[in-house]
CSV table of C-alpha atoms in Angstrom, one decimal:
chain,number,residue,atom,x,y,z
A,233,MET,CA,-39.0,-0.2,3.9
A,234,ASN,CA,-35.8,1.8,4.7
A,235,VAL,CA,-35.4,1.9,8.5
A,236,THR,CA,-32.2,3.4,10.1
A,237,LYS,CA,-31.7,1.8,13.5
A,238,ASN,CA,-29.3,4.7,14.5
A,239,GLU,CA,-28.6,7.8,13.1
A,240,ILE,CA,-25.0,7.7,11.4
A,241,LYS,CA,-22.6,10.4,12.5
A,242,ASP,CA,-19.2,10.8,11.0
A,243,ARG,CA,-16.6,11.7,13.6
A,244,GLN,CA,-12.8,12.5,13.1
A,245,LEU,CA,-10.1,11.4,15.6
A,246,HIS,CA,-9.0,14.7,16.7
A,247,ILE,CA,-5.3,13.9,16.3
A,248,GLU,CA,-4.6,17.1,14.3
A,249,ASP,CA,-1.2,16.6,12.8
A,250,TYR,CA,-1.2,13.1,13.5
A,251,LEU,CA,0.0,11.6,9.7
A,252,GLN,CA,0.1,8.1,9.5
A,253,MET,CA,3.2,7.1,7.2
A,254,VAL,CA,2.1,4.5,4.8
A,255,SER,CA,5.0,4.6,3.0
A,256,ALA,CA,7.7,7.0,2.4
A,257,GLU,CA,5.5,9.2,-0.1
A,258,GLN,CA,2.1,8.7,1.2
A,259,LYS,CA,0.7,9.9,4.2
A,260,GLU,CA,-3.0,10.3,5.1
A,261,TYR,CA,-5.3,11.1,8.0
A,262,ALA,CA,-6.5,8.8,10.5
A,263,GLU,CA,-10.6,8.8,9.9
A,264,ALA,CA,-13.4,7.1,11.7
A,265,SER,CA,-17.0,7.1,11.0
A,266,ALA,CA,-19.7,5.2,12.9
A,267,HIS,CA,-19.6,1.8,12.3
A,268,SER,CA,-23.1,0.9,9.8
A,269,ARG,CA,-23.7,-2.1,7.7
A,270,ILE,CA,-26.3,-1.6,4.6
A,271,THR,CA,-28.4,-4.9,4.3
A,272,GLU,CA,-29.9,-6.0,0.8
A,273,ASN,CA,-33.3,-4.1,1.9
A,274,ASN,CA,-31.6,-1.1,2.6
A,275,HIS,CA,-31.6,-1.2,6.4
A,276,ILE,CA,-28.9,0.3,8.3
A,277,ILE,CA,-27.5,-1.3,11.3
A,278,THR,CA,-25.3,0.0,13.7
A,279,GLY,CA,-23.6,-2.5,16.1
A,280,PHE,CA,-20.7,-0.9,17.1
A,281,GLN,CA,-20.1,1.7,20.0
A,282,THR,CA,-18.1,4.5,18.2
A,283,ASP,CA,-18.3,7.3,21.1
A,284,GLU,CA,-15.1,8.5,22.5
A,285,LEU,CA,-12.8,6.6,20.0
A,286,LEU,CA,-9.7,8.6,21.1
A,287,GLU,CA,-10.3,7.4,24.5
A,288,GLN,CA,-10.4,3.5,23.4
A,289,ILE,CA,-7.4,3.9,21.6
A,290,LEU,CA,-5.5,5.4,24.4
A,291,GLN,CA,-6.8,2.8,26.9
A,292,SER,CA,-3.9,1.0,29.1
A,293,ASP,CA,-4.9,-2.5,27.8
A,294,ASN,CA,-5.2,-1.3,24.4
A,295,LEU,CA,-1.7,0.4,24.5
A,296,ASN,CA,-0.1,-2.4,25.9
A,297,LYS,CA,-1.3,-4.9,23.5
A,298,ALA,CA,0.0,-2.5,20.7
A,299,TYR,CA,3.6,-2.4,22.4
A,300,LYS,CA,3.5,-6.2,22.5
A,301,LYS,CA,2.7,-6.6,19.0
A,302,VAL,CA,5.6,-3.8,17.8
A,303,LYS,CA,7.7,-5.8,20.4
A,304,SER,CA,7.0,-9.4,18.7
A,305,ASN,CA,7.3,-7.9,15.1
A,306,LYS,CA,10.7,-6.6,16.1
A,307,GLY,CA,12.0,-4.8,13.1
A,308,ALA,CA,14.8,-1.9,12.8
A,309,GLY,CA,14.3,1.5,14.5
A,310,GLY,CA,13.5,4.8,12.8
A,311,VAL,CA,15.1,8.1,12.7
A,312,ASP,CA,15.3,8.7,16.1
A,313,GLY,CA,17.4,5.6,16.5
A,314,MET,CA,15.7,3.9,19.0
A,315,SER,CA,15.5,0.2,18.8
A,316,VAL,CA,12.8,-2.1,20.0
A,317,ASP,CA,14.8,-3.3,23.0
A,318,GLU,CA,14.6,0.3,24.1
A,319,LEU,CA,11.1,0.9,24.0
A,320,LEU,CA,9.8,-0.1,27.3
A,321,THR,CA,12.0,1.8,29.3
A,322,PHE,CA,11.2,4.8,26.9
A,323,LEU,CA,7.4,4.4,27.6
A,324,LYS,CA,7.5,4.0,31.1
A,325,ASP,CA,9.1,7.3,31.5
A,326,ASN,CA,7.0,9.2,28.9
A,327,GLN,CA,3.9,7.7,28.6
A,328,LYS,CA,1.6,10.5,30.5
A,329,LYS,CA,3.5,13.0,28.1
A,330,LEU,CA,2.6,11.3,25.2
A,331,ILE,CA,-0.9,10.7,26.1
A,332,GLN,CA,-1.6,14.1,26.9
A,333,LYS,CA,0.0,15.3,23.8
A,334,LEU,CA,-2.6,12.8,21.6
A,335,LYS,CA,-5.5,14.1,23.5
A,336,ASP,CA,-4.5,17.6,23.2
A,337,GLY,CA,-3.8,17.4,19.3
A,338,LYS,CA,-0.5,18.3,19.9
A,339,TYR,CA,1.4,14.8,18.9
A,340,LYS,CA,3.4,14.9,16.0
A,341,PRO,CA,5.2,11.7,14.5
A,342,ASN,CA,8.5,11.5,13.4
A,343,PRO,CA,9.6,11.6,9.7
A,344,VAL,CA,9.8,8.1,8.5
A,345,ARG,CA,13.6,6.8,7.7
A,346,ARG,CA,14.1,5.6,4.2
A,347,VAL,CA,16.0,2.4,3.4
A,348,GLU,CA,17.0,0.6,0.3
A,349,ILE,CA,17.1,-3.1,0.4
A,350,PRO,CA,18.1,-5.3,-2.2
A,351,LYS,CA,15.7,-7.3,-4.4
A,352,GLU,CA,16.4,-10.8,-5.3
A,353,THR,CA,17.2,-9.5,-9.0
A,354,LYS,CA,20.6,-8.3,-9.0
A,355,GLY,CA,21.0,-4.3,-9.2
A,356,LYS,CA,17.4,-4.0,-8.3
A,357,ILE,CA,16.6,-2.0,-4.7
A,358,ARG,CA,13.3,-2.0,-2.8
A,359,LYS,CA,12.7,1.4,-0.8
A,360,LEU,CA,11.0,1.0,2.6
A,361,GLY,CA,9.6,3.7,5.0
A,362,ILE,CA,10.4,3.0,8.7
A,363,PRO,CA,8.6,4.8,11.1
A,364,THR,CA,10.0,4.9,14.7
A,365,VAL,CA,9.3,2.4,17.1
A,366,VAL,CA,6.7,5.0,19.2
A,367,ASP,CA,5.0,5.3,16.1
A,368,ARG,CA,4.4,2.2,15.5
A,369,VAL,CA,3.0,1.5,19.0
A,370,PHE,CA,0.5,4.4,18.6
A,371,GLN,CA,-0.3,3.2,15.0
A,372,GLN,CA,-0.7,-0.3,15.9
A,373,ALA,CA,-3.0,1.1,18.8
A,374,ILE,CA,-5.3,2.6,16.1
A,375,THR,CA,-5.5,-0.3,13.9
A,376,GLN,CA,-6.8,-2.9,16.9
A,377,VAL,CA,-9.7,-0.2,17.5
A,378,LEU,CA,-10.8,0.6,14.1
A,379,SER,CA,-10.2,-2.7,12.5
A,380,PRO,CA,-13.1,-4.7,14.0
A,381,ILE,CA,-15.6,-1.7,13.4
A,382,TYR,CA,-14.8,-1.8,9.7
A,383,GLU,CA,-14.0,-5.1,8.6
A,384,GLU,CA,-17.4,-6.4,9.3
A,385,GLN,CA,-18.5,-4.1,6.7
A,386,PHE,CA,-16.6,-5.4,3.8
A,387,SER,CA,-18.1,-7.6,1.4
A,388,GLU,CA,-16.4,-11.0,0.7
A,389,ASN,CA,-15.6,-9.2,-2.7
A,390,SER,CA,-14.1,-6.2,-1.5
A,391,TYR,CA,-10.5,-6.0,-1.7
A,392,GLY,CA,-9.2,-2.4,-1.3
A,393,PHE,CA,-7.3,-1.5,1.7
A,394,ARG,CA,-7.5,-4.9,3.6
A,395,PRO,CA,-4.3,-6.7,4.4
A,396,MET,CA,-3.0,-9.1,1.9
A,397,LYS,CA,-5.5,-8.3,-0.3
A,398,ALA,CA,-5.4,-5.7,-4.0
A,399,LYS,CA,-7.6,-4.6,-6.7
A,400,LEU,CA,-5.6,-6.5,-9.0
A,401,LYS,CA,-6.3,-10.0,-6.9
A,402,GLU,CA,-10.0,-9.3,-7.6
A,403,LEU,CA,-9.8,-8.9,-11.0
A,404,THR,CA,-7.6,-11.9,-11.2
A,405,SER,CA,-9.8,-13.8,-9.3
A,406,ARG,CA,-11.1,-17.2,-10.9
A,407,SER,CA,-13.7,-17.4,-8.3
A,408,ASN,CA,-15.6,-13.9,-9.6
A,409,GLY,CA,-17.2,-16.3,-12.5
A,410,TRP,CA,-15.9,-13.8,-15.2
A,411,GLY,CA,-15.5,-14.9,-19.0
A,412,ASN,CA,-11.7,-14.1,-20.3
A,413,GLU,CA,-13.0,-11.2,-22.2
A,414,TYR,CA,-15.0,-9.6,-19.6
A,415,ARG,CA,-11.9,-9.8,-16.9
A,416,ALA,CA,-9.5,-8.0,-19.7
A,417,LEU,CA,-11.8,-5.4,-20.1
A,418,LYS,CA,-12.2,-4.7,-16.4
A,419,LEU,CA,-8.3,-4.9,-16.3
A,420,LYS,CA,-8.1,-2.3,-18.9
A,421,GLN,CA,-10.2,0.0,-17.3
A,422,PHE,CA,-8.3,-0.3,-13.9
A,423,ILE,CA,-4.9,0.2,-15.5
A,424,ARG,CA,-6.2,3.2,-17.4
A,425,GLY,CA,-8.0,4.7,-14.5
A,426,TRP,CA,-4.7,3.9,-12.1
A,427,VAL,CA,-1.8,5.1,-14.8
A,428,ASN,CA,-3.6,8.2,-15.7
A,429,TYR,CA,-3.8,9.2,-12.2
A,430,PHE,CA,-0.3,8.6,-11.2
A,431,ALA,CA,1.2,9.5,-14.7
A,432,MET,CA,3.2,12.4,-12.9
A,433,ALA,CA,5.2,9.5,-11.0
A,434,ASP,CA,8.2,8.1,-11.9
A,435,MET,CA,7.2,4.3,-11.6
A,436,LYS,CA,8.4,2.4,-14.7
A,437,GLN,CA,10.1,-0.1,-12.3
A,438,LEU,CA,7.4,-0.5,-10.4
A,439,LEU,CA,4.9,-1.1,-13.4
A,440,ARG,CA,7.1,-3.5,-15.5
A,441,SER,CA,7.5,-5.6,-12.4
A,442,THR,CA,3.8,-5.6,-11.5
A,443,ASP,CA,3.4,-6.4,-15.4
A,444,GLU,CA,5.2,-9.4,-14.7
A,445,TRP,CA,3.1,-10.3,-11.8
A,446,LEU,CA,-0.1,-9.9,-13.8
A,447,ARG,CA,0.9,-11.8,-17.0
A,448,ARG,CA,1.8,-14.8,-14.1
A,449,LYS,CA,-1.8,-14.5,-12.7
A,450,ILE,CA,-3.2,-14.7,-16.4
A,451,ARG,CA,-1.4,-17.6,-17.5
A,452,ALA,CA,-2.5,-19.3,-14.1
A,453,ILE,CA,-6.0,-18.7,-15.0
A,454,TYR,CA,-5.8,-20.2,-18.6
A,455,TRP,CA,-3.8,-23.1,-17.3
A,456,LYS,CA,-6.4,-23.9,-14.7
A,457,GLN,CA,-9.3,-23.0,-17.3
A,458,TRP,CA,-7.8,-26.1,-19.3
A,459,LYS,CA,-8.5,-28.7,-16.9
A,460,LYS,CA,-8.7,-32.0,-19.2
A,461,ILE,CA,-5.7,-33.2,-21.2
A,462,LYS,CA,-7.1,-33.1,-24.5
A,463,THR,CA,-8.2,-29.6,-23.8
A,464,ARG,CA,-4.7,-28.4,-23.1
A,465,TYR,CA,-3.4,-30.2,-26.2
A,466,ARG,CA,-5.9,-28.4,-28.2
A,467,MET,CA,-5.1,-25.1,-26.7
A,468,ILE,CA,-1.4,-25.6,-26.6
A,469,LYS,CA,-1.4,-26.4,-30.2
A,470,LYS,CA,-3.4,-23.8,-31.6
A,471,PHE,CA,-0.5,-21.2,-30.0
A,472,GLY,CA,2.0,-23.2,-32.9
A,473,MET,CA,4.0,-25.3,-30.4
A,474,PRO,CA,6.2,-28.4,-31.2
A,475,GLU,CA,4.5,-31.4,-31.3
A,476,TRP,CA,6.7,-33.1,-28.7
A,477,LYS,CA,6.1,-29.9,-26.4
A,478,VAL,CA,2.7,-29.7,-26.9
A,479,HIS,CA,2.5,-33.1,-25.7
A,480,GLU,CA,4.8,-32.9,-22.6
A,481,LEU,CA,3.0,-30.0,-21.4
A,482,ALA,CA,-0.6,-31.3,-22.2
A,483,ASN,CA,0.6,-34.1,-19.9
A,484,CYS,CA,2.4,-32.4,-17.4
A,485,ARG,CA,1.5,-33.1,-13.6
A,486,LYS,CA,3.9,-30.9,-12.0
A,487,GLY,CA,1.3,-28.0,-11.3
A,488,ILE,CA,0.9,-24.4,-12.4
A,489,TRP,CA,4.7,-23.0,-10.9
A,490,ARG,CA,6.8,-25.9,-11.7
A,491,SER,CA,5.4,-25.8,-15.3
A,492,ALA,CA,5.7,-21.9,-15.3
A,493,ILE,CA,8.7,-22.0,-17.9
A,494,MET,CA,7.1,-24.1,-20.5
A,495,LEU,CA,3.9,-22.3,-20.1
A,496,ASN,CA,5.9,-18.7,-20.5
A,497,SER,CA,6.8,-20.0,-23.8
A,498,VAL,CA,3.2,-20.9,-24.7
A,499,LEU,CA,1.1,-17.8,-23.5
A,500,THR,CA,4.1,-15.4,-24.4
A,501,ASN,CA,3.7,-11.6,-23.5
A,502,LYS,CA,2.8,-11.1,-27.5
A,503,VAL,CA,0.2,-13.7,-26.9
A,504,ILE,CA,-1.1,-12.0,-23.8
A,505,VAL,CA,-1.9,-8.7,-25.2
A,506,SER,CA,-3.3,-10.7,-28.4
A,507,LEU,CA,-6.1,-12.1,-25.8
A,508,GLY,CA,-7.1,-8.2,-25.1
A,509,TYR,CA,-4.8,-7.7,-22.0
A,510,MET,CA,-2.9,-4.5,-21.9
A,511,SER,CA,0.4,-3.9,-20.5
A,512,MET,CA,0.7,-1.3,-17.5
A,513,ALA,CA,4.1,-0.6,-18.3
A,514,ASP,CA,3.4,0.1,-22.1
A,515,TYR,CA,0.3,2.2,-21.4
A,516,TYR,CA,2.5,4.4,-18.8
A,517,LEU,CA,5.2,5.1,-21.6
A,518,LYS,CA,2.6,5.7,-23.9
A,519,ILE,CA,1.0,8.2,-21.7
A,520,CYS,CA,4.3,10.0,-20.7
A,521,GLU,CA,4.9,10.5,-24.8
A,522,ASN,CA,1.9,12.5,-24.8
C-alpha cells in the first residue's frame, strides 16, 4: 500500500542569478526540494520543514556559523582582493544590504579567481577556482541548511555529490560483493558514458592521472583478495614473475602501499587491460580520433 504522508512539492530557492561556482568551469543553480524518504514499501516520509528555506539560510545564527567556518578555513581571497581578516568589518558595514539583495534576487556573486598551483610531479600544475570570501560565506550558509535535509536521503551505497566520495570509489569498493568480471563491466559502462559526455573537453592529462589512481585501486582489490601466502604465490607466479620475486612478494608483510612497487611489476597496465579493465585515457583518445 502506497501512503504519502505529506504531498511533495518542489521548491526552488529564489536567488536569481546566484550561481555557485563549483570550479572555474562549472556552475549550477542552488535548488532545494522538499525532504522526502522512500521506504522499502514505497511509503514517502517527509520529516523536515522545507518552507521558507531562504529565510532559514539568512538567519543571523546560520550566517554567523557560516562566517566562523569560512574564517577557520582561512584560504586566499578572490578577485576582489578581500582577505578573510577583512571579512568581518565588511560584513558589519554591508550585511543588511547584502541580505536584502539576496531576498530580492538581485545578488550576483563575483567570478572565481583562477589559480595554478604546482603538483608533486615536476612540471605539472593544478588549476583552482577561488570564490571571494563573501561568496564563500553565503555558499556555506546554504550548505548548512540543505545538507541535513538531503544527507539522510542518501543510501549508504550512494556516492554522488557527497563530500569525499565519488562514483569511482563506489565501483572499486570491496564491500559491494561484486566479482572482478562484473566490476570491470560496471567500470567500462561508467567510463564510456562519462568520456562520451565530456569528449569535447581537453582532459587528456586529467584522465591519465585518474587512470593511475584507478589502477592503484584495482591492484589493491586483487592483492586483498589474495589473502593467504600460498594464494599470493600461485597468482603471482601465474603472471610469469621470477621465482625469487614471487617468494619475496608472496611473503611480504609490509601492506599494500609499501609493497606497491613490486605489485606494479606483477599487475602491469597491460595485465590490467587483459583482465577486462578499460583505460579512460586510451578510450578518450580513441573517441577524439573518430
